[in-house]
Amino acid sequence: MIPFVEKPFKQMRNSYNNCDSINEAALVLRKFRDRRTTVVAVIQHILRHQSTCLCQRVLSAVCIFRNKKFQMVEQNPVYGKRRIYKIVLTGGPCGGKTTGQERLRTFFEEIGWKVYTVPETANILLGGGVKFAELSKEQCYRFQKDMLLALLRIEAVFFNQADVSNAERILIICDRGAMDPAAYIDKKSWNEMLKETNLDQFSLREERYDQILHMTTAADGAEEYYTLANSNVRTETIQEAIEHDRRTRDAWLGHPRVDVIENVGCKSFDDKLLKLIAALCSRMGLPTEDRLAFNSRKRKWLVASFDKKRLPRCEVFIVRHNYLCTDDQNVQVRLRSRSQHGRTTYAITTRHYEGPEPVETRMQLNYREYMNYIKMEDRSRVPINKERRCFMYGKQYYHLDTYTSPLPPSCEGKPLMLLETYTTAPVGDTSEPLLPDFMNILKEVTGDSAYSMYTIANLKVVKRS
């Protein structure tokens, strides 16, 4: 439980009890914004006192409260903090990571964020004289094992500093992450390494970072800019760089938030950096207005069937969504559980429909918080159960969602499969992105409300054309 001062909290709870409307509750929340009490703590405490109605009012107030300090994006469990967002900046050789890291730091510091940049562990070690070409198989395995442990320890230093920082908004940029070493050894050796170090892939990939940003190598689509001059440890040819880029992308398959920053459509390297910043801002729910020209958008297609034998290597998850009650028609709040191999992660997502584009924010939860929030479930909508397959096709990262039993009434007993990806290509573009040729795709349904989860979950059957 996040600590708080009991007396001020009782004052806050009494103030909420005396509110007749959600708007008044929002004003009370603002009144107490200087208290060392987080919204999550308030809701948890109220739920323990069996005041679900009051809890719904608090949550709704949070959703409509315009002050960003009190939106439902507080994910740092440390006393007095507001938000810590951890990303991995990865990619192929000469992809622009170094410059991209600095541009991200500058951009976020200029809008008031505290930024920590975690150095690349491989560069520290390889810069000391280690050369892959000279290593035996045994030496390579030992090096990757030591590098993984060193990476985790270096990250822990910055994570701990963020925990004790007084800053309200903190961005941690990791120059490569814990799954990157998997790109440089075979799967059997990787699994053996995890066993020896008492680590597990699910935790390293699912629970450690909020978002993965992959900078595609210049060797793939911007060959004229590919150079070995900017790194003392880079030796790859163009074809080797492309292969390393592919293996690095594959290493992160299964993470819920992977954005591949391609060279396609970029007239300059600066365009690529703008795409990078826009992808991060979009996932964080930060408005960019006209400051960034490249904004990826989710596109969605209805799938009739697919050939399982031709499906590329993929990560499969069992996903469940539950919508929560809100009193604001412009706000949707939903819970998500995401499971694989007996391990589960939890999150709460708030989507605001005010302004030209919806703004979505997400907060990770532990199991106890998840079970508390589930008490606020919207009974007019059924839970959504899906089997999600995450895979790469060409250079594109896709999700294939297959709705599973019990199916929502809106499915009318028929199976439903939806293919999703994020792309800068406009809706209706049939040339981009490259769609999987092993799927029977019926039509694009991007923007069709009949195929939104919110509509599909509605107990009232909605027939789709």
Short mmCIF file of C-alpha atoms in Angstrom, two decimals:
data_model
loop_
_atom_site.label_atom_id
_atom_site.label_comp_id
_atom_site.label_asym_id
_atom_site.label_seq_id
_atom_site.Cartn_x
_atom_site.Cartn_y
_atom_site.Cartn_z
CA MET A 1 0.00 0.00 0.00
CA ILE A 2 1.34 3.44 -0.89
CA PRO A 3 1.78 5.32 2.40
CA PHE A 4 -0.30 8.41 3.06
CA VAL A 5 -1.28 10.64 5.93
CA GLU A 6 -4.47 9.22 7.46
CA LYS A 7 -6.04 12.48 8.62
CA PRO A 8 -5.83 14.30 5.24
CA PHE A 9 -7.14 11.17 3.55
CA LYS A 10 -10.20 11.06 5.80
CA GLN A 11 -10.84 14.70 4.91
CA MET A 12 -10.61 13.81 1.23
CA ARG A 13 -12.93 10.81 1.61
CA ASN A 14 -15.49 12.89 3.50
CA SER A 15 -15.29 15.58 0.83
CA TYR A 16 -16.03 12.99 -1.87
CA ASN A 17 -18.95 11.61 0.09
CA ASN A 18 -20.47 15.08 0.17
CA CYS A 19 -20.12 15.61 -3.58
CA ASP A 20 -23.29 15.48 -5.64
CA SER A 21 -21.58 15.25 -9.02
CA ILE A 22 -18.45 14.00 -10.70
CA ASN A 23 -17.42 17.54 -11.57
CA GLU A 24 -17.52 18.49 -7.89
CA ALA A 25 -15.46 15.39 -7.10
CA ALA A 26 -12.87 16.50 -9.64
CA LEU A 27 -12.62 19.86 -7.90
CA VAL A 28 -12.08 18.12 -4.58
CA LEU A 29 -9.33 16.04 -6.16
CA ARG A 30 -7.65 19.20 -7.34
CA LYS A 31 -8.00 20.74 -3.87
CA PHE A 32 -6.04 17.85 -2.41
CA ARG A 33 -3.44 17.62 -5.18
CA ASP A 34 -0.67 18.76 -2.83
CA ARG A 35 -1.37 15.93 -0.39
CA ARG A 36 1.19 13.14 -0.43
CA THR A 37 -1.55 10.73 -1.40
CA THR A 38 -1.84 9.15 -4.84
CA VAL A 39 -5.11 8.42 -6.61
CA VAL A 40 -4.36 4.69 -6.57
CA ALA A 41 -3.96 4.83 -2.78
CA VAL A 42 -7.29 6.63 -2.42
CA ILE A 43 -9.13 4.07 -4.53
CA GLN A 44 -7.50 1.10 -2.80
CA HIS A 45 -8.40 2.47 0.62
CA ILE A 46 -11.99 3.19 -0.38
CA LEU A 47 -12.41 -0.32 -1.78
CA ARG A 48 -11.22 -1.84 1.46
CA HIS A 49 -14.06 0.05 3.13
CA GLN A 50 -16.56 -1.50 0.63
CA SER A 51 -17.52 1.86 -0.86
CA THR A 52 -17.58 0.86 -4.52
CA CYS A 53 -19.92 3.69 -5.51
CA LEU A 54 -17.57 6.24 -4.02
CA CYS A 55 -14.65 4.57 -5.77
CA GLN A 56 -16.43 4.88 -9.12
CA ARG A 57 -16.94 8.57 -8.47
CA VAL A 58 -13.24 9.04 -7.71
CA LEU A 59 -12.21 7.16 -10.86
CA SER A 60 -14.60 9.17 -13.02
CA ALA A 61 -13.30 12.38 -11.47
CA VAL A 62 -9.78 11.32 -12.33
CA CYS A 63 -10.79 10.59 -15.92
CA ILE A 64 -12.26 14.05 -16.51
CA PHE A 65 -9.76 15.99 -14.45
CA ARG A 66 -7.68 17.94 -16.93
CA ASN A 67 -4.62 18.44 -14.76
CA LYS A 68 -2.16 15.83 -16.06
CA LYS A 69 -0.73 15.33 -12.58
CA PHE A 70 -3.89 13.51 -11.55
CA GLN A 71 -4.83 11.50 -14.63
CA MET A 72 -4.87 7.73 -14.30
CA VAL A 73 -1.32 7.29 -15.52
CA GLU A 74 0.35 7.10 -12.12
CA GLN A 75 2.36 3.91 -12.31
CA ASN A 76 5.25 4.42 -9.93
CA PRO A 77 4.58 2.55 -6.68
CA VAL A 78 7.02 4.71 -4.75
CA TYR A 79 5.76 7.25 -2.25
CA GLY A 80 5.14 10.71 -3.69
CA LYS A 81 5.88 9.88 -7.35
CA ARG A 82 3.65 10.47 -10.35
CA ARG A 83 4.98 8.63 -13.41
CA ILE A 84 8.05 6.67 -14.49
CA TYR A 85 8.14 5.51 -18.11
CA LYS A 86 10.85 3.02 -19.14
CA ILE A 87 11.72 2.46 -22.79
CA VAL A 88 14.27 0.43 -24.71
CA LEU A 89 15.90 2.06 -27.72
CA THR A 90 17.19 -0.79 -29.85
CA GLY A 91 17.78 -1.55 -33.51
CA GLY A 92 20.23 -2.66 -36.15
CA PRO A 93 23.72 -1.28 -36.84
CA CYS A 94 23.78 2.38 -37.89
CA GLY A 95 20.09 2.77 -37.13
CA GLY A 96 20.43 6.14 -35.39
CA LYS A 97 20.18 5.04 -31.75
CA THR A 98 22.83 7.38 -30.40
CA THR A 99 21.37 10.48 -32.02
CA GLY A 100 17.84 9.29 -31.32
CA GLN A 101 18.59 8.96 -27.63
CA GLU A 102 19.89 12.51 -27.46
CA ARG A 103 16.93 13.91 -29.41
CA LEU A 104 14.51 12.13 -27.08
CA ARG A 105 16.35 13.48 -24.07
CA THR A 106 16.26 17.03 -25.39
CA PHE A 107 12.61 16.85 -26.41
CA PHE A 108 11.36 15.51 -23.08
CA GLU A 109 13.55 17.73 -20.94
CA GLU A 110 12.13 20.71 -22.82
CA ILE A 111 8.58 19.72 -21.83
CA GLY A 112 9.49 19.26 -18.17
CA TRP A 113 10.47 15.60 -17.83
CA LYS A 114 13.45 14.28 -15.89
CA VAL A 115 15.35 12.02 -18.30
CA TYR A 116 17.81 9.24 -17.46
CA THR A 117 19.82 7.64 -20.29
CA VAL A 118 21.19 4.16 -19.57
CA PRO A 119 24.40 3.52 -21.59
CA GLU A 120 24.74 0.51 -23.87
CA THR A 121 26.45 -2.27 -21.94
CA ALA A 122 27.85 -3.91 -25.08
CA ASN A 123 29.66 -0.71 -26.08
CA ILE A 124 31.25 -0.46 -22.63
CA LEU A 125 32.55 -4.03 -22.82
CA LEU A 126 33.42 -4.19 -26.52
CA GLY A 127 35.18 -0.86 -26.26
CA GLY A 128 37.56 -2.55 -23.83
CA GLY A 129 39.04 -4.77 -26.50
CA VAL A 130 36.66 -7.74 -26.77
CA LYS A 131 36.07 -8.72 -30.41
CA PHE A 132 33.31 -11.13 -31.38
CA ALA A 133 35.24 -12.41 -34.37
CA GLU A 134 37.96 -13.70 -32.05
CA LEU A 135 35.66 -15.46 -29.57
CA SER A 136 35.10 -19.20 -29.44
CA LYS A 137 31.56 -20.50 -28.99
CA GLU A 138 32.20 -20.99 -25.27
CA GLN A 139 33.69 -17.50 -24.93
CA CYS A 140 30.77 -15.95 -26.80
CA TYR A 141 28.27 -17.67 -24.50
CA ARG A 142 30.12 -16.53 -21.38
CA PHE A 143 30.42 -12.99 -22.74
CA GLN A 144 26.68 -12.74 -23.48
CA LYS A 145 25.87 -14.14 -20.04
CA ASP A 146 28.15 -11.66 -18.28
CA MET A 147 26.82 -8.83 -20.44
CA LEU A 148 23.20 -9.65 -19.55
CA LEU A 149 23.98 -9.60 -15.83
CA ALA A 150 25.97 -6.37 -16.20
CA LEU A 151 23.12 -4.80 -18.19
CA LEU A 152 20.59 -5.62 -15.48
CA ARG A 153 22.85 -4.22 -12.79
CA ILE A 154 23.51 -0.98 -14.69
CA GLU A 155 19.79 -0.53 -15.35
CA ALA A 156 19.06 -1.13 -11.66
CA VAL A 157 21.22 1.87 -10.76
CA PHE A 158 19.09 4.18 -12.91
CA PHE A 159 15.80 2.54 -11.91
CA ASN A 160 16.70 3.03 -8.25
CA GLN A 161 17.64 6.66 -8.85
CA ALA A 162 14.27 7.23 -10.50
CA ASP A 163 12.51 5.64 -7.52
CA VAL A 164 14.02 8.08 -5.03
CA SER A 165 13.86 11.13 -7.30
CA ASN A 166 11.54 14.02 -6.44
CA ALA A 167 10.67 14.51 -10.12
CA GLU A 168 7.00 13.90 -10.97
CA ARG A 169 7.57 12.77 -14.58
CA ILE A 170 10.56 10.57 -15.37
CA LEU A 171 11.62 8.99 -18.66
CA ILE A 172 14.27 6.26 -18.60
CA ILE A 173 15.86 5.54 -21.99
CA CYS A 174 17.74 2.22 -22.07
CA ASP A 175 20.25 1.89 -24.91
CA ARG A 176 19.29 -1.71 -25.71
CA GLY A 177 17.53 -3.92 -23.19
CA ALA A 178 17.52 -7.29 -21.52
CA MET A 179 16.23 -9.22 -24.56
CA ASP A 180 18.84 -7.88 -27.00
CA PRO A 181 21.50 -10.49 -26.08
CA ALA A 182 19.05 -13.17 -27.30
CA ALA A 183 19.62 -11.89 -30.84
CA TYR A 184 23.25 -12.98 -30.80
CA ILE A 185 23.02 -16.59 -29.58
CA ASP A 186 20.86 -19.58 -30.49
CA LYS A 187 17.61 -20.25 -28.67
CA LYS A 188 18.92 -23.31 -26.82
CA SER A 189 21.88 -21.38 -25.42
CA TRP A 190 19.60 -18.48 -24.48
CA ASN A 191 17.26 -20.74 -22.51
CA GLU A 192 20.24 -22.36 -20.81
CA MET A 193 21.58 -18.92 -19.91
CA LEU A 194 18.26 -17.89 -18.37
CA LYS A 195 18.23 -21.06 -16.28
CA GLU A 196 21.80 -20.53 -15.06
CA THR A 197 21.13 -16.92 -14.09
CA ASN A 198 17.75 -17.71 -12.47
CA LEU A 199 15.98 -15.35 -14.89
CA ASP A 200 12.91 -15.90 -17.05
CA GLN A 201 12.09 -14.50 -20.46
CA PHE A 202 8.57 -13.43 -19.52
CA SER A 203 9.78 -11.07 -16.80
CA LEU A 204 12.63 -9.65 -18.89
CA ARG A 205 10.37 -8.96 -21.85
CA GLU A 206 6.91 -8.30 -20.38
CA GLU A 207 7.40 -6.65 -17.01
CA ARG A 208 10.59 -4.62 -17.25
CA TYR A 209 9.90 -1.96 -19.89
CA ASP A 210 6.85 0.04 -21.00
CA GLN A 211 7.77 0.33 -24.68
CA ILE A 212 10.32 -0.93 -27.22
CA LEU A 213 11.50 1.39 -30.02
CA HIS A 214 13.43 -0.34 -32.80
CA MET A 215 15.52 1.88 -35.09
CA THR A 216 15.87 0.06 -38.41
CA THR A 217 19.42 -0.13 -39.74
CA ALA A 218 20.31 2.36 -42.47
CA ALA A 219 21.48 -0.66 -44.48
CA ASP A 220 17.81 -1.45 -45.07
CA GLY A 221 16.22 1.34 -47.08
CA ALA A 222 18.84 4.07 -46.62
CA GLU A 223 21.97 2.31 -47.85
CA GLU A 224 23.68 5.56 -48.84
CA TYR A 225 23.78 6.53 -45.17
CA TYR A 226 25.14 3.23 -43.87
CA THR A 227 28.61 3.71 -42.43
CA LEU A 228 31.01 2.01 -40.05
CA ALA A 229 32.68 5.29 -39.15
CA ASN A 230 30.47 6.20 -36.20
CA SER A 231 31.31 3.12 -34.11
CA ASN A 232 34.64 1.69 -33.07
CA VAL A 233 33.11 -1.77 -32.64
CA ARG A 234 30.93 -1.96 -35.79
CA THR A 235 32.20 -4.28 -38.54
CA GLU A 236 29.04 -5.50 -40.33
CA THR A 237 28.55 -5.46 -44.08
CA ILE A 238 25.20 -4.25 -45.41
CA GLN A 239 23.76 -7.77 -45.59
CA GLU A 240 25.08 -8.63 -42.13
CA ALA A 241 23.56 -5.43 -40.75
CA ILE A 242 20.16 -6.31 -42.21
CA GLU A 243 20.35 -9.79 -40.68
CA HIS A 244 21.34 -8.40 -37.27
CA ASP A 245 18.45 -5.95 -37.51
CA ARG A 246 16.00 -8.78 -38.16
CA ARG A 247 17.29 -10.88 -35.27
CA THR A 248 17.04 -7.92 -32.90
CA ARG A 249 13.41 -7.29 -33.91
CA ASP A 250 12.59 -10.96 -33.39
CA ALA A 251 14.12 -10.93 -29.91
CA TRP A 252 11.38 -8.55 -28.73
CA LEU A 253 8.47 -10.42 -30.29
CA GLY A 254 5.68 -10.58 -27.75
CA HIS A 255 6.23 -7.29 -25.95
CA PRO A 256 2.86 -5.47 -25.98
CA ARG A 257 4.31 -2.17 -27.24
CA VAL A 258 6.87 -2.50 -30.03
CA ASP A 259 7.32 0.29 -32.57
CA VAL A 260 9.60 -0.24 -35.58
CA ILE A 261 11.00 3.07 -36.86
CA GLU A 262 11.67 2.42 -40.54
CA ASN A 263 13.57 4.41 -43.14
CA VAL A 264 10.67 4.17 -45.60
CA GLY A 265 9.02 7.54 -46.22
CA CYS A 266 11.85 9.51 -44.64
CA LYS A 267 13.42 12.13 -46.88
CA SER A 268 16.11 12.77 -44.28
CA PHE A 269 17.49 11.38 -41.04
CA ASP A 270 15.68 14.17 -39.23
CA ASP A 271 12.40 12.76 -40.54
CA LYS A 272 13.30 9.42 -38.98
CA LEU A 273 13.98 11.10 -35.64
CA LEU A 274 10.59 12.83 -35.81
CA LYS A 275 8.97 9.43 -36.38
CA LEU A 276 10.79 8.15 -33.31
CA ILE A 277 9.59 10.97 -31.06
CA ALA A 278 6.05 10.75 -32.43
CA ALA A 279 5.87 6.99 -31.79
CA LEU A 280 6.88 7.49 -28.17
CA CYS A 281 4.52 10.42 -27.60
CA SER A 282 1.64 8.52 -29.16
CA ARG A 283 2.09 5.51 -26.87
CA MET A 284 2.47 7.74 -23.80
CA GLY A 285 -0.71 9.65 -24.64
CA LEU A 286 1.12 12.97 -24.97
CA PRO A 287 -0.34 15.52 -27.42
CA THR A 288 2.08 16.55 -30.17
CA GLU A 289 -0.23 18.77 -32.26
CA ASP A 290 1.77 19.98 -35.28
CA ARG A 291 5.19 19.62 -33.68
CA LEU A 292 5.75 16.17 -35.16
CA ALA A 293 4.94 15.30 -38.74
CA PHE A 294 5.10 11.52 -38.47
CA ASN A 295 2.34 9.87 -36.44
CA SER A 296 1.67 6.17 -36.75
CA ARG A 297 -1.95 5.10 -36.60
CA LYS A 298 -3.51 1.76 -35.83
CA ARG A 299 -5.04 -0.01 -38.81
CA LYS A 300 -7.25 -3.06 -38.60
CA TRP A 301 -8.44 -5.79 -41.00
CA LEU A 302 -11.11 -8.48 -40.76
CA VAL A 303 -9.60 -11.94 -41.32
CA ALA A 304 -11.61 -14.95 -42.47
CA SER A 305 -8.86 -17.58 -42.08
CA PHE A 306 -5.12 -18.13 -42.19
CA ASP A 307 -2.65 -20.93 -42.91
CA LYS A 308 -1.10 -21.92 -39.58
CA LYS A 309 1.71 -23.79 -41.35
CA ARG A 310 2.89 -20.56 -42.99
CA LEU A 311 2.59 -18.41 -39.89
CA PRO A 312 6.04 -16.95 -39.02
CA ARG A 313 7.58 -17.46 -35.60
CA CYS A 314 5.19 -15.85 -33.17
CA GLU A 315 4.47 -15.29 -29.49
CA VAL A 316 1.01 -16.32 -28.30
CA PHE A 317 -0.82 -14.73 -25.38
CA ILE A 318 -4.18 -15.19 -23.69
CA VAL A 319 -5.74 -11.75 -23.22
CA ARG A 320 -8.84 -10.69 -21.29
CA HIS A 321 -10.38 -7.20 -21.27
CA ASN A 322 -12.98 -5.88 -18.80
CA TYR A 323 -14.58 -2.46 -19.18
CA LEU A 324 -15.16 -0.38 -16.04
CA CYS A 325 -17.97 1.99 -15.14
CA THR A 326 -17.48 5.70 -15.85
CA ASP A 327 -19.89 8.64 -15.65
CA ASP A 328 -18.30 10.51 -18.54
CA GLN A 329 -19.40 9.43 -22.01
CA ASN A 330 -16.13 10.78 -23.43
CA VAL A 331 -14.03 8.40 -21.33
CA GLN A 332 -13.51 4.64 -21.60
CA VAL A 333 -11.63 2.68 -18.94
CA ARG A 334 -10.71 -0.97 -19.32
CA LEU A 335 -8.63 -3.60 -17.53
CA ARG A 336 -6.37 -6.05 -19.31
CA SER A 337 -4.77 -9.30 -18.19
CA ARG A 338 -2.16 -10.83 -20.51
CA SER A 339 -0.91 -14.37 -19.89
CA GLN A 340 1.73 -16.67 -21.32
CA HIS A 341 3.14 -19.92 -19.92
CA GLY A 342 1.39 -19.44 -16.58
CA ARG A 343 2.61 -15.85 -16.07
CA THR A 344 0.27 -12.84 -16.19
CA THR A 345 0.65 -9.07 -16.37
CA TYR A 346 -2.10 -6.54 -15.63
CA ALA A 347 -2.85 -3.02 -16.86
CA ILE A 348 -5.55 -0.36 -16.80
CA THR A 349 -6.14 1.82 -19.87
CA THR A 350 -7.99 5.14 -19.99
CA ARG A 351 -9.08 6.56 -23.33
CA HIS A 352 -10.29 10.17 -23.63
CA TYR A 353 -12.39 11.15 -26.65
CA GLU A 354 -12.12 14.92 -26.27
CA GLY A 355 -10.33 16.82 -29.03
CA PRO A 356 -9.59 15.80 -32.63
CA GLU A 357 -7.86 12.52 -31.66
CA PRO A 358 -8.51 10.13 -28.76
CA VAL A 359 -5.79 10.15 -26.10
CA GLU A 360 -4.96 6.82 -24.48
CA THR A 361 -2.87 6.26 -21.35
CA ARG A 362 -1.94 3.00 -19.67
CA MET A 363 -0.79 2.06 -16.18
CA GLN A 364 0.65 -1.27 -15.08
CA LEU A 365 -1.03 -2.93 -12.10
CA ASN A 366 -0.20 -5.69 -9.68
CA TYR A 367 -2.65 -8.51 -9.03
CA ARG A 368 -4.14 -6.92 -5.92
CA GLU A 369 -4.83 -3.64 -7.70
CA TYR A 370 -6.34 -5.53 -10.64
CA MET A 371 -8.74 -7.41 -8.35
CA ASN A 372 -9.75 -4.14 -6.70
CA TYR A 373 -10.54 -2.47 -10.01
CA ILE A 374 -12.50 -5.47 -11.30
CA LYS A 375 -15.15 -4.68 -8.68
CA MET A 376 -16.02 -1.62 -10.79
CA GLU A 377 -16.78 -3.70 -13.90
CA ASP A 378 -19.40 -2.33 -16.29
CA ARG A 379 -22.15 -4.95 -16.22
CA SER A 380 -23.60 -3.71 -19.50
CA ARG A 381 -20.55 -5.07 -21.32
CA VAL A 382 -19.18 -8.60 -21.32
CA PRO A 383 -15.51 -9.49 -20.86
CA ILE A 384 -13.54 -9.90 -24.08
CA ASN A 385 -11.36 -13.02 -24.35
CA LYS A 386 -8.76 -13.25 -27.09
CA GLU A 387 -5.85 -15.34 -28.24
CA ARG A 388 -3.23 -12.89 -29.50
CA ARG A 389 -0.45 -13.87 -31.90
CA CYS A 390 2.42 -11.38 -32.25
CA PHE A 391 4.63 -11.78 -35.32
CA MET A 392 6.77 -9.99 -37.87
CA TYR A 393 5.85 -10.11 -41.55
CA GLY A 394 8.51 -8.46 -43.64
CA LYS A 395 9.37 -5.37 -41.61
CA GLN A 396 5.92 -4.97 -40.07
CA TYR A 397 4.92 -5.93 -36.53
CA TYR A 398 1.42 -7.46 -36.41
CA HIS A 399 -1.12 -8.65 -33.84
CA LEU A 400 -3.66 -11.28 -34.88
CA ASP A 401 -6.49 -11.40 -32.34
CA THR A 402 -8.79 -14.42 -32.34
CA TYR A 403 -11.85 -13.97 -30.12
CA THR A 404 -12.35 -17.04 -27.94
CA SER A 405 -15.14 -18.60 -25.87
CA PRO A 406 -17.29 -17.35 -24.33
CA LEU A 407 -17.90 -15.17 -27.38
CA PRO A 408 -19.72 -11.84 -26.92
CA PRO A 409 -23.36 -11.83 -28.09
CA SER A 410 -22.39 -9.43 -30.89
CA CYS A 411 -20.38 -12.23 -32.52
CA GLU A 412 -23.61 -14.21 -32.92
CA GLY A 413 -21.71 -17.44 -32.25
CA LYS A 414 -19.36 -16.88 -35.20
CA PRO A 415 -15.55 -16.73 -34.87
CA LEU A 416 -13.95 -13.30 -35.16
CA MET A 417 -10.35 -12.59 -36.17
CA LEU A 418 -8.84 -9.11 -36.47
CA LEU A 419 -5.36 -8.21 -37.73
CA GLU A 420 -3.80 -5.02 -36.35
CA THR A 421 -0.64 -2.98 -36.87
CA TYR A 422 0.65 0.56 -36.45
CA THR A 423 1.69 2.28 -39.66
CA THR A 424 2.12 5.72 -41.19
CA ALA A 425 0.38 4.54 -44.37
CA PRO A 426 -3.09 6.13 -44.60
CA VAL A 427 -6.31 4.19 -44.18
CA GLY A 428 -7.31 2.55 -47.45
CA ASP A 429 -3.77 2.30 -48.80
CA THR A 430 -3.60 -1.15 -50.43
CA SER A 431 0.15 -1.08 -51.07
CA GLU A 432 1.31 -0.32 -47.52
CA PRO A 433 1.77 -2.01 -45.18
CA LEU A 434 2.55 -5.37 -46.76
CA LEU A 435 -0.24 -7.67 -45.57
CA PRO A 436 0.41 -11.37 -44.82
CA ASP A 437 -0.20 -13.43 -47.94
CA PHE A 438 -1.08 -16.53 -45.89
CA MET A 439 -4.26 -14.85 -44.62
CA ASN A 440 -7.67 -14.56 -46.22
CA ILE A 441 -8.38 -10.89 -45.47
CA LEU A 442 -11.96 -9.82 -46.12
CA LYS A 443 -11.71 -6.04 -45.73
CA GLU A 444 -10.16 -3.18 -43.80
CA VAL A 445 -12.22 -2.13 -40.78
CA THR A 446 -10.07 0.71 -39.43
CA GLY A 447 -12.35 3.29 -37.82
CA ASP A 448 -15.43 1.06 -38.10
CA SER A 449 -17.02 1.30 -34.65
CA ALA A 450 -18.75 -2.05 -35.18
CA TYR A 451 -15.33 -3.70 -34.86
CA SER A 452 -14.15 -1.79 -31.81
CA MET A 453 -13.80 -3.81 -28.60
CA TYR A 454 -16.06 -1.35 -26.83
CA THR A 455 -18.90 -2.10 -29.26
CA ILE A 456 -18.20 -5.82 -29.46
CA ALA A 457 -18.38 -6.06 -25.66
CA ASN A 458 -21.85 -4.48 -25.59
CA LEU A 459 -24.50 -6.91 -24.35
CA LYS A 460 -26.85 -5.59 -26.99
CA VAL A 461 -26.19 -7.61 -30.12
CA VAL A 462 -24.87 -5.44 -32.94
CA LYS A 463 -24.95 -6.96 -36.40
CA ARG A 464 -21.92 -6.20 -38.55
CA SER A 465 -22.04 -5.91 -42.28
#
